[in-house]
CSV table of N, CA and C in Angstrom, one decimal:
chain,number,residue,atom,x,y,z
A,16,ARG,N,0.8,-1.2,0.0
A,16,ARG,CA,0.0,0.0,0.0
A,16,ARG,C,0.9,1.2,0.0
A,17,ASP,N,0.5,2.2,-0.7
A,17,ASP,CA,1.2,3.5,-0.7
A,17,ASP,C,0.7,4.3,0.4
A,18,ALA,N,1.3,5.5,0.7
A,18,ALA,CA,1.0,6.3,1.8
A,18,ALA,C,-0.5,6.8,1.8
A,19,GLN,N,-1.0,7.1,0.6
A,19,GLN,CA,-2.3,7.6,0.5
A,19,GLN,C,-3.3,6.5,0.9
A,20,GLU,N,-3.0,5.2,0.5
A,20,GLU,CA,-4.0,4.1,0.8
A,20,GLU,C,-4.0,3.8,2.2
A,21,SER,N,-2.9,4.0,2.9
A,21,SER,CA,-2.8,3.6,4.3
A,21,SER,C,-3.6,4.5,5.2
A,22,ARG,N,-4.0,5.7,4.7
A,22,ARG,CA,-4.9,6.6,5.5
A,22,ARG,C,-6.3,6.0,5.5
A,23,GLY,N,-7.0,6.2,6.6
A,23,GLY,CA,-8.4,5.7,6.6
A,23,GLY,C,-9.3,6.7,7.1
A,24,LEU,N,-10.6,6.3,7.2
A,24,LEU,CA,-11.6,7.2,7.7
A,24,LEU,C,-11.4,7.7,9.1
A,25,GLY,N,-10.6,6.9,9.9
A,25,GLY,CA,-10.2,7.3,11.2
A,25,GLY,C,-9.4,8.5,11.3
A,26,ASP,N,-8.8,8.9,10.1
A,26,ASP,CA,-8.0,10.1,10.1
A,26,ASP,C,-8.9,11.4,9.8
A,27,VAL,N,-10.2,11.2,9.6
A,27,VAL,CA,-11.1,12.3,9.3
A,27,VAL,C,-12.0,12.5,10.5
A,28,TYR,N,-12.1,13.7,11.0
A,28,TYR,CA,-12.9,14.0,12.2
A,28,TYR,C,-14.4,14.3,11.8
A,29,LYS,N,-15.2,13.6,12.6
A,29,LYS,CA,-16.7,13.9,12.4
A,29,LYS,C,-17.0,15.2,13.0
A,30,ARG,N,-17.8,16.0,12.3
A,30,ARG,CA,-18.1,17.4,12.8
A,30,ARG,C,-19.6,17.5,13.1
A,31,GLN,N,-19.9,18.4,14.0
A,31,GLN,CA,-21.3,18.8,14.2
A,31,GLN,C,-21.4,20.2,13.8
A,32,PHE,N,-22.5,20.6,13.1
A,32,PHE,CA,-22.6,21.9,12.5
A,32,PHE,C,-24.0,22.3,12.2
A,33,TYR,N,-24.2,23.6,12.0
A,33,TYR,CA,-25.4,24.1,11.4
A,33,TYR,C,-25.1,24.7,10.1
A,34,TYR,N,-26.0,24.4,9.1
A,34,TYR,CA,-25.8,25.0,7.8
A,34,TYR,C,-26.0,26.5,7.9
A,35,LYS,N,-25.4,27.3,7.0
A,35,LYS,CA,-25.8,28.6,6.8
A,35,LYS,C,-27.1,28.6,6.1
A,36,PRO,N,-28.0,29.6,6.4
A,36,PRO,CA,-29.4,29.6,5.8
A,36,PRO,C,-29.4,29.4,4.3
A,37,GLU,N,-28.4,29.9,3.6
A,37,GLU,CA,-28.5,29.8,2.1
A,37,GLU,C,-28.0,28.4,1.6
A,38,TYR,N,-27.5,27.5,2.5
A,38,TYR,CA,-27.1,26.2,2.0
A,38,TYR,C,-28.0,25.0,2.5
A,39,GLY,N,-29.0,25.3,3.3
A,39,GLY,CA,-29.8,24.1,3.8
A,39,GLY,C,-30.5,24.5,5.1
A,40,ASP,N,-31.0,23.4,5.7
A,40,ASP,CA,-31.7,23.5,6.9
A,40,ASP,C,-30.8,24.0,8.0
A,41,HIS,N,-30.9,25.3,8.4
A,41,HIS,CA,-30.0,25.9,9.4
A,41,HIS,C,-30.6,25.8,10.8
A,42,THR,N,-31.8,25.1,10.9
A,42,THR,CA,-32.5,25.1,12.2
A,42,THR,C,-32.1,23.9,13.1
A,43,ARG,N,-31.5,22.9,12.5
A,43,ARG,CA,-31.1,21.7,13.2
A,43,ARG,C,-29.6,21.4,13.0
A,44,GLN,N,-29.1,20.7,14.0
A,44,GLN,CA,-27.7,20.3,13.9
A,44,GLN,C,-27.5,19.2,13.0
A,45,HIS,N,-26.4,19.2,12.2
A,45,HIS,CA,-26.1,18.2,11.2
A,45,HIS,C,-24.8,17.6,11.7
A,46,HIS,N,-24.5,16.4,11.1
A,46,HIS,CA,-23.3,15.6,11.4
A,46,HIS,C,-22.7,15.3,10.1
A,47,GLY,N,-21.4,15.4,10.0
A,47,GLY,CA,-20.7,15.1,8.8
A,47,GLY,C,-19.2,15.3,8.9
A,48,PHE,N,-18.7,15.6,7.7
A,48,PHE,CA,-17.2,15.8,7.5
A,48,PHE,C,-16.9,17.1,6.8
A,49,VAL,N,-15.7,17.6,6.9
A,49,VAL,CA,-15.3,18.8,6.1
A,49,VAL,C,-14.7,18.2,4.9
A,50,ALA,N,-15.2,18.6,3.7
A,50,ALA,CA,-14.8,18.0,2.4
A,50,ALA,C,-13.3,18.2,2.2
A,51,GLN,N,-12.8,19.3,2.6
A,51,GLN,CA,-11.3,19.5,2.4
A,51,GLN,C,-10.5,18.4,3.1
A,52,GLU,N,-10.9,18.1,4.4
A,52,GLU,CA,-10.2,17.1,5.1
A,52,GLU,C,-10.5,15.7,4.5
A,53,PHE,N,-11.8,15.5,4.2
A,53,PHE,CA,-12.2,14.2,3.6
A,53,PHE,C,-11.4,13.9,2.3
A,54,SER,N,-11.1,14.9,1.5
A,54,SER,CA,-10.4,14.7,0.3
A,54,SER,C,-8.9,14.2,0.5
A,55,THR,N,-8.4,14.4,1.6
A,55,THR,CA,-7.0,13.9,1.9
A,55,THR,C,-7.0,12.4,2.1
A,56,VAL,N,-8.2,11.8,2.5
A,56,VAL,CA,-8.3,10.4,2.7
A,56,VAL,C,-8.9,9.7,1.5
A,57,LEU,N,-10.0,10.3,1.0
A,57,LEU,CA,-10.7,9.7,-0.2
A,57,LEU,C,-10.9,10.7,-1.2
A,58,PRO,N,-9.9,11.1,-2.0
A,58,PRO,CA,-10.0,12.1,-2.9
A,58,PRO,C,-11.0,11.8,-4.0
A,59,ASP,N,-11.2,10.6,-4.4
A,59,ASP,CA,-12.2,10.2,-5.5
A,59,ASP,C,-13.6,10.4,-5.0
A,60,ALA,N,-13.8,10.6,-3.7
A,60,ALA,CA,-15.2,10.7,-3.2
A,60,ALA,C,-15.5,12.2,-3.0
A,61,THR,N,-14.7,13.1,-3.5
A,61,THR,CA,-14.9,14.5,-3.3
A,61,THR,C,-14.9,15.2,-4.7
A,62,TYR,N,-15.6,16.3,-4.8
A,62,TYR,CA,-15.6,17.1,-6.0
A,62,TYR,C,-15.9,18.5,-5.7
A,63,THR,N,-15.7,19.4,-6.7
A,63,THR,CA,-16.0,20.8,-6.5
A,63,THR,C,-17.3,21.1,-7.3
A,64,ASP,N,-18.3,21.6,-6.6
A,64,ASP,CA,-19.6,22.0,-7.3
A,64,ASP,C,-19.3,23.2,-8.1
A,65,GLU,N,-19.5,23.1,-9.4
A,65,GLU,CA,-19.1,24.2,-10.3
A,65,GLU,C,-20.0,25.4,-10.1
A,66,ALA,N,-21.2,25.2,-9.7
A,66,ALA,CA,-22.2,26.4,-9.5
A,66,ALA,C,-21.8,27.2,-8.3
A,67,THR,N,-21.3,26.6,-7.2
A,67,THR,CA,-21.0,27.3,-6.0
A,67,THR,C,-19.5,27.5,-5.8
A,68,GLY,N,-18.7,26.6,-6.4
A,68,GLY,CA,-17.3,26.6,-6.1
A,68,GLY,C,-16.9,25.9,-4.8
A,69,LYS,N,-17.9,25.3,-4.2
A,69,LYS,CA,-17.7,24.6,-2.9
A,69,LYS,C,-17.3,23.2,-3.1
A,70,MET,N,-16.3,22.7,-2.3
A,70,MET,CA,-15.9,21.3,-2.3
A,70,MET,C,-17.0,20.5,-1.6
A,71,CYS,N,-17.4,19.4,-2.2
A,71,CYS,CA,-18.4,18.5,-1.7
A,71,CYS,C,-18.0,17.1,-1.6
A,72,ILE,N,-18.7,16.3,-0.8
A,72,ILE,CA,-18.5,14.9,-0.7
A,72,ILE,C,-19.6,14.1,-1.4
A,73,ASP,N,-19.2,13.2,-2.3
A,73,ASP,CA,-20.1,12.4,-3.0
A,73,ASP,C,-20.6,11.2,-2.2
A,74,THR,N,-21.7,11.3,-1.5
A,74,THR,CA,-22.1,10.3,-0.6
A,74,THR,C,-22.4,9.0,-1.2
A,75,GLY,N,-22.7,9.0,-2.5
A,75,GLY,CA,-22.9,7.7,-3.2
A,75,GLY,C,-21.6,6.9,-3.2
A,76,ASP,N,-20.5,7.6,-3.5
A,76,ASP,CA,-19.2,6.9,-3.5
A,76,ASP,C,-18.8,6.4,-2.1
A,77,VAL,N,-19.1,7.3,-1.1
A,77,VAL,CA,-18.8,6.9,0.3
A,77,VAL,C,-19.6,5.7,0.7
A,78,ILE,N,-20.8,5.6,0.4
A,78,ILE,CA,-21.6,4.4,0.8
A,78,ILE,C,-21.0,3.1,0.3
A,79,GLY,N,-20.6,3.1,-1.0
A,79,GLY,CA,-19.9,1.9,-1.5
A,79,GLY,C,-18.6,1.6,-0.8
A,80,LEU,N,-17.9,2.6,-0.4
A,80,LEU,CA,-16.6,2.3,0.3
A,80,LEU,C,-17.0,1.8,1.7
A,81,LEU,N,-18.0,2.4,2.4
A,81,LEU,CA,-18.4,1.9,3.7
A,81,LEU,C,-18.9,0.5,3.7
A,82,VAL,N,-19.6,0.1,2.7
A,82,VAL,CA,-20.1,-1.2,2.5
A,82,VAL,C,-19.0,-2.2,2.4
A,83,ARG,N,-18.0,-1.8,1.5
A,83,ARG,CA,-16.8,-2.7,1.3
A,83,ARG,C,-16.0,-2.8,2.6
A,84,ALA,N,-15.8,-1.7,3.4
A,84,ALA,CA,-15.1,-1.8,4.6
A,84,ALA,C,-15.9,-2.7,5.6
A,85,ASN,N,-17.2,-2.6,5.7
A,85,ASN,CA,-18.0,-3.4,6.6
A,85,ASN,C,-17.8,-4.9,6.2
A,86,GLN,N,-17.8,-5.2,4.9
A,86,GLN,CA,-17.7,-6.6,4.4
A,86,GLN,C,-16.3,-7.1,4.8
A,87,GLU,N,-15.3,-6.3,4.7
A,87,GLU,CA,-13.9,-6.7,5.1
A,87,GLU,C,-13.9,-6.9,6.6
A,88,LEU,N,-14.5,-6.1,7.4
A,88,LEU,CA,-14.6,-6.3,8.9
A,88,LEU,C,-15.3,-7.6,9.2
A,89,GLU,N,-16.4,-7.9,8.5
A,89,GLU,CA,-17.2,-9.1,8.7
A,89,GLU,C,-16.3,-10.3,8.4
A,90,ASP,N,-15.6,-10.3,7.3
A,90,ASP,CA,-14.7,-11.4,7.0
A,90,ASP,C,-13.6,-11.6,8.0
A,91,ARG,N,-13.1,-10.5,8.5
A,91,ARG,CA,-12.0,-10.6,9.5
A,91,ARG,C,-12.6,-11.2,10.8
A,92,LEU,N,-13.8,-10.7,11.2
A,92,LEU,CA,-14.4,-11.3,12.4
A,92,LEU,C,-14.7,-12.8,12.3
A,93,THR,N,-15.2,-13.2,11.1
A,93,THR,CA,-15.4,-14.6,10.9
A,93,THR,C,-14.1,-15.4,11.0
A,94,ARG,N,-13.0,-14.9,10.4
A,94,ARG,CA,-11.8,-15.6,10.5
A,94,ARG,C,-11.3,-15.7,12.0
A,95,LEU,N,-11.4,-14.6,12.7
A,95,LEU,CA,-11.0,-14.6,14.1
A,95,LEU,C,-11.9,-15.5,15.0
A,96,GLU,N,-13.1,-15.5,14.7
A,96,GLU,CA,-14.0,-16.5,15.4
A,96,GLU,C,-13.7,-17.9,15.1
A,97,ALA,N,-13.4,-18.2,13.9
A,97,ALA,CA,-13.0,-19.6,13.5
A,97,ALA,C,-11.7,-20.0,14.2
A,98,LYS,N,-10.7,-19.0,14.2
A,98,LYS,CA,-9.4,-19.3,14.8
A,98,LYS,C,-9.6,-19.5,16.3
A,99,SER,N,-10.5,-18.7,16.9
A,99,SER,CA,-10.7,-18.9,18.4
A,99,SER,C,-11.4,-20.2,18.7
A,100,ALA,N,-12.3,-20.6,17.8
A,100,ALA,CA,-13.0,-21.9,18.0
A,100,ALA,C,-12.1,-23.0,17.9
A,101,LEU,N,-11.1,-23.0,17.0
A,101,LEU,CA,-10.1,-24.0,16.8
A,101,LEU,C,-9.2,-24.1,18.0
A,102,GLN,N,-8.9,-23.0,18.6
A,102,GLN,CA,-8.0,-23.0,19.8
A,102,GLN,C,-8.6,-23.6,21.0
A,103,THR,N,-9.9,-23.6,21.1
A,103,THR,CA,-10.6,-24.2,22.3
A,103,THR,C,-10.8,-25.7,22.1
A,104,VAL,N,-10.5,-26.2,21.0
A,104,VAL,CA,-10.8,-27.7,20.8
A,104,VAL,C,-9.6,-28.5,21.3
């Protein structure tokens, strides 16, 4: 793995924020990430909105990556459980 691949979502801080009125629902707290920080970990999942010039996160790309990460964790858990079961025999 190269240096970029070794970084993960753990390197991106989850934020709590309120949108500015011109960008969305500013009456409730939102949870998410700062696109500029997110782009250092998953650059292919970020883009710049041409109309606003703002950097954005493509949630569709992120969902696929999260599903893959979950599948990898499930596989790892299955292997660890099998290894543990063999050690108790």
